[in-house]
XYZ file of C-alpha atoms in Angstrom:
328
model
C -0.383 -2.250 -13.251
C 2.934 -3.805 -11.398
C 2.989 -6.477 -13.280
C 4.295 -8.529 -16.547
C 1.078 -8.579 -19.222
C 1.366 -12.113 -20.384
C -1.289 -13.555 -23.064
C -2.318 -17.666 -23.886
C -0.777 -18.896 -26.695
C -4.041 -20.705 -27.834
C -4.893 -16.744 -28.351
C -5.231 -17.001 -31.705
C -7.469 -20.472 -32.086
C -10.309 -18.804 -29.783
C -11.110 -15.773 -32.001
C -14.092 -18.143 -34.635
C -14.713 -20.849 -31.617
C -15.803 -16.968 -29.390
C -17.869 -15.741 -31.946
C -19.723 -19.369 -34.122
C -20.296 -19.480 -29.406
C -21.961 -16.133 -29.396
C -24.071 -16.821 -32.044
C -25.306 -19.873 -31.138
C -27.155 -18.303 -27.874
C -28.969 -15.796 -30.533
C -26.594 -13.225 -28.887
C -25.676 -12.331 -32.769
C -27.619 -10.066 -34.538
C -28.854 -12.412 -37.642
C -30.353 -10.071 -40.575
C -31.361 -6.347 -41.025
C -33.864 -6.935 -37.536
C -32.550 -6.016 -34.135
C -35.101 -7.314 -32.620
C -33.250 -10.664 -31.784
C -29.986 -10.704 -30.001
C -28.115 -8.114 -28.555
C -25.479 -7.208 -30.266
C -24.448 -7.002 -34.797
C -21.543 -8.389 -35.497
C -18.846 -5.424 -36.074
C -20.297 -4.428 -31.735
C -19.648 -7.541 -30.008
C -15.860 -8.273 -32.228
C -15.148 -3.940 -31.148
C -15.468 -6.448 -26.907
C -12.459 -8.200 -27.714
C -13.255 -11.646 -26.106
C -10.827 -12.963 -26.432
C -8.233 -11.041 -25.804
C -9.439 -10.322 -22.698
C -9.839 -13.452 -21.993
C -5.620 -13.643 -22.927
C -4.199 -11.662 -21.022
C -6.031 -12.377 -17.897
C -5.407 -15.838 -17.989
C -2.059 -16.405 -19.580
C -1.654 -19.991 -18.303
C -5.200 -21.523 -19.084
C -5.144 -23.954 -21.180
C -6.886 -23.948 -24.119
C -10.189 -25.649 -22.617
C -10.166 -24.240 -19.720
C -9.104 -20.294 -21.584
C -11.862 -21.626 -23.856
C -14.783 -22.006 -20.766
C -12.946 -18.794 -19.886
C -13.459 -16.881 -22.660
C -17.975 -17.938 -23.159
C -18.548 -16.812 -19.218
C -17.314 -13.473 -20.103
C -19.570 -13.046 -23.325
C -21.927 -14.243 -20.860
C -21.666 -11.511 -18.820
C -21.619 -8.286 -20.883
C -24.674 -10.282 -22.746
C -26.404 -9.793 -19.356
C -24.679 -6.687 -19.055
C -25.499 -5.123 -22.063
C -29.140 -6.892 -21.770
C -30.290 -6.130 -18.926
C -29.383 -2.226 -19.297
C -31.595 -2.141 -23.018
C -34.252 -4.211 -21.664
C -34.268 -2.216 -18.038
C -32.345 -0.027 -16.713
C -33.028 2.391 -19.981
C -36.941 1.972 -19.392
C -36.817 2.499 -15.881
C -38.875 -0.203 -15.487
C -38.028 -1.482 -11.754
C -40.141 -4.398 -11.317
C -39.307 -5.804 -14.693
C -35.258 -5.745 -14.006
C -36.131 -7.447 -11.027
C -38.331 -10.218 -12.041
C -35.516 -11.223 -15.116
C -32.962 -10.374 -12.023
C -34.082 -13.316 -10.258
C -35.950 -16.055 -12.896
C -32.202 -15.729 -14.097
C -30.245 -16.324 -10.615
C -32.690 -19.602 -10.809
C -30.301 -20.874 -14.153
C -27.238 -20.981 -11.870
C -27.227 -23.530 -8.646
C -24.701 -24.390 -6.776
C -25.445 -27.694 -8.124
C -24.984 -28.034 -11.210
C -27.315 -31.086 -11.990
C -30.227 -28.764 -10.241
C -32.779 -29.051 -13.096
C -33.383 -25.191 -14.389
C -36.733 -23.454 -16.512
C -36.890 -23.462 -20.078
C -34.153 -21.197 -21.283
C -36.646 -17.576 -23.390
C -33.744 -15.600 -24.228
C -29.467 -15.382 -25.182
C -29.098 -14.694 -21.699
C -30.952 -17.708 -19.631
C -29.997 -20.124 -23.187
C -25.956 -19.312 -22.379
C -26.004 -19.243 -18.744
C -27.807 -22.703 -18.985
C -24.810 -23.784 -21.171
C -22.449 -22.937 -19.676
C -22.691 -23.098 -16.492
C -22.880 -26.955 -16.453
C -19.478 -27.536 -18.447
C -17.687 -24.634 -16.098
C -18.941 -26.490 -12.750
C -17.610 -29.437 -14.141
C -14.562 -31.700 -12.128
C -14.145 -28.639 -9.801
C -14.160 -28.095 -6.414
C -16.786 -27.380 -3.980
C -15.079 -24.086 -2.847
C -15.192 -22.870 -6.979
C -18.435 -23.219 -7.737
C -19.607 -21.632 -4.050
C -17.616 -18.446 -5.154
C -18.448 -18.417 -8.381
C -22.366 -19.194 -8.255
C -22.338 -16.756 -5.508
C -20.543 -13.881 -7.110
C -22.900 -14.438 -10.981
C -25.554 -14.664 -7.783
C -23.982 -11.348 -6.435
C -23.878 -10.272 -10.534
C -27.514 -10.542 -12.062
C -28.843 -8.866 -8.023
C -26.322 -6.158 -8.933
C -28.084 -4.762 -11.318
C -30.607 -4.686 -10.674
C -29.962 -2.688 -7.287
C -28.328 -0.459 -9.858
C -31.684 0.562 -11.990
C -33.138 1.106 -8.417
C -30.800 4.367 -8.528
C -31.663 5.095 -11.999
C -35.166 5.306 -11.254
C -34.841 6.748 -8.227
C -31.998 8.970 -10.088
C -29.551 9.048 -7.542
C -26.530 8.763 -7.197
C -25.113 7.120 -4.860
C -22.316 7.770 -2.198
C -19.499 6.090 -2.114
C -19.516 3.636 0.836
C -22.494 2.423 -0.893
C -20.688 2.783 -4.422
C -17.597 0.483 -3.233
C -20.027 -2.397 -2.074
C -21.881 -2.202 -5.103
C -19.621 -2.014 -7.609
C -17.600 -5.251 -5.793
C -20.795 -6.691 -6.756
C -21.675 -5.524 -10.504
C -18.655 -6.607 -11.260
C -18.659 -9.949 -10.750
C -15.479 -9.426 -8.656
C -15.803 -12.516 -7.428
C -15.416 -14.387 -10.509
C -11.525 -13.155 -10.691
C -10.609 -15.342 -8.538
C -12.156 -18.142 -9.932
C -10.769 -17.413 -12.980
C -7.224 -17.097 -12.239
C -7.500 -20.826 -10.582
C -8.434 -21.422 -13.559
C -5.570 -19.937 -15.364
C -3.199 -21.403 -12.824
C -5.215 -24.848 -11.295
C -4.100 -23.935 -7.763
C -6.742 -22.605 -5.271
C -5.941 -20.281 -1.814
C -5.552 -22.974 0.831
C -8.969 -24.468 3.223
C -6.695 -22.749 5.563
C -6.554 -19.973 4.757
C -9.612 -18.756 3.271
C -11.661 -17.372 5.892
C -9.375 -15.232 7.449
C -9.488 -11.249 6.948
C -6.210 -10.939 5.239
C -7.707 -12.880 2.914
C -10.715 -11.489 3.638
C -8.958 -8.314 3.027
C -7.309 -8.888 -0.100
C -9.929 -9.895 -2.290
C -11.307 -7.074 -1.480
C -8.960 -5.593 -2.713
C -8.148 -6.797 -5.774
C -12.004 -6.869 -6.595
C -11.747 -2.837 -6.221
C -8.343 -2.837 -8.575
C -9.805 -4.924 -11.034
C -13.618 -2.585 -10.253
C -12.242 1.180 -9.979
C -10.382 0.904 -12.908
C -13.336 0.154 -15.556
C -15.067 3.707 -13.860
C -13.068 5.967 -15.927
C -12.772 3.480 -19.191
C -16.823 3.018 -19.715
C -17.715 6.917 -18.419
C -18.469 8.206 -21.695
C -20.323 4.711 -22.780
C -22.199 4.634 -19.532
C -22.986 8.151 -19.143
C -23.441 9.782 -22.933
C -25.438 6.575 -23.841
C -26.819 4.078 -21.563
C -28.078 7.097 -19.105
C -25.539 5.288 -16.024
C -26.096 6.954 -13.134
C -23.779 4.700 -10.881
C -20.079 5.598 -11.795
C -17.635 6.476 -9.754
C -16.856 9.240 -11.809
C -20.639 10.587 -10.658
C -19.716 9.617 -7.556
C -16.434 11.805 -6.292
C -17.473 14.251 -8.281
C -20.773 14.937 -6.434
C -18.727 14.719 -3.383
C -15.855 17.195 -4.050
C -18.005 19.236 -6.563
C -14.527 19.466 -8.843
C -14.652 18.368 -12.547
C -13.734 15.065 -14.390
C -10.512 16.100 -15.129
C -9.994 15.425 -10.571
C -12.916 13.427 -10.497
C -9.851 10.596 -12.395
C -6.905 12.314 -10.355
C -8.854 10.907 -6.991
C -10.143 7.735 -8.611
C -6.644 7.054 -9.494
C -5.180 7.420 -5.980
C -7.806 5.205 -4.734
C -6.637 1.996 -7.529
C -3.016 3.067 -6.679
C -3.663 2.627 -2.686
C -6.044 -0.549 -3.410
C -2.702 -2.044 -5.806
C -0.125 -1.167 -2.721
C -3.323 -2.163 -0.280
C -2.757 -5.633 -2.251
C 0.558 -6.042 -2.859
C 1.013 -5.218 1.582
C -1.222 -8.351 2.093
C 0.592 -10.492 -0.225
C 4.041 -9.525 0.926
C 3.549 -9.270 4.433
C 0.979 -10.724 5.669
C 0.360 -13.511 3.870
C 3.973 -15.034 4.471
C 3.300 -13.558 8.689
C -0.729 -15.658 8.459
C 1.434 -19.143 6.529
C 3.633 -19.119 9.571
C 0.814 -18.537 12.542
C -0.926 -21.480 10.740
C 2.101 -23.987 9.669
C 1.118 -23.800 6.689
C 2.129 -26.998 4.287
C 4.645 -26.710 2.276
C 2.328 -27.987 -0.847
C -0.076 -25.329 0.733
C 1.931 -22.650 0.829
C 3.643 -23.112 -2.956
C -0.750 -23.674 -3.498
C -1.391 -19.808 -2.526
C 1.799 -18.123 -4.574
C 1.072 -19.558 -7.907
C -3.065 -18.544 -7.352
C -1.098 -15.053 -6.836
C 1.007 -14.668 -9.865
C -2.808 -15.497 -11.309
C -4.211 -12.609 -10.160
C -0.887 -10.550 -10.722
C -1.569 -11.797 -14.082
C -5.570 -10.219 -14.286
C -4.671 -7.824 -13.169
C -2.132 -6.878 -15.432
C -3.876 -8.558 -18.275
C -7.192 -6.413 -17.760
C -5.705 -3.056 -17.799
C -4.051 -4.171 -20.267
C -7.696 -4.484 -22.252
C -9.036 -1.624 -20.591
C -6.457 1.125 -22.564
C -6.766 -1.067 -25.860
C -10.475 -2.610 -25.995
C -13.046 -0.192 -28.249
C -16.110 -1.268 -26.430
C -16.148 1.935 -23.967
C -15.217 4.270 -26.763
C -19.025 6.209 -27.440
C -18.369 6.925 -30.761
C -17.977 3.247 -31.884
C -21.884 2.511 -30.689
C -23.757 5.210 -32.196
C -24.074 3.822 -35.186
C -25.395 0.833 -33.671
């Protein structure tokens, strides 16, 4: 990424608390039996969630950083739990039933009553969402809840492809990956980190919509190469960009990596062009106020920090190394 990597100064104090919350939610195995929980403590630590949160949100206050890494823990928990419980067994009906039930835990109104949690994923979302939403704008709550709904149901759509043994085409895949990466949460995390949101006058414009699509694509497409070994060799996944590109072009993995890298570079260039050319032009057209213009600039810096931090974490986390998963 062409942006500086910075680390939140509260990183060191977040490691212990992060694991404590995961344990309190029942996400960690507490004994020799693997029937309870989602991860062993060692496997959980391999994800390095505190490092990820500190890199994508370098300017967040301590309280917001806590919420960000707890939200990231939940995202990883759902991803891994759904894979283990439904994707590996090709349980199409069970996966959809679970996804639909889980969506009821993230109502736009955080005070809306939810079902009694039955497992660590439901317990985590029921605990997290009211605290995460407290004091946020209506727009923030709407966008975050929408992103999590897309993330939850996106996993069930991936399950459909697995059950049908169907590698999606590229256009279908890009749309699906924007959902299954929980990419919409990135804009919300950038707002939490910086304290700045995209101004109302710009939110629904084509320029900002296109910028956000590029932002999410850069996040999501970068994950495809680093997660390939784990997804294909350990999880039996079929929804991976490397497979999509190999299916289209008939080449090997090296060629697929090259094409994926070019796609990511193009999306970064689109994001930068939107920031440097289209946004200033749009701001002038709508006579954006100086305070709103500053808000937009601050949010953009947060988005850039998010991308640089995410890619730095991709390079360092052991999560996606298939050999690290063998004993677990």
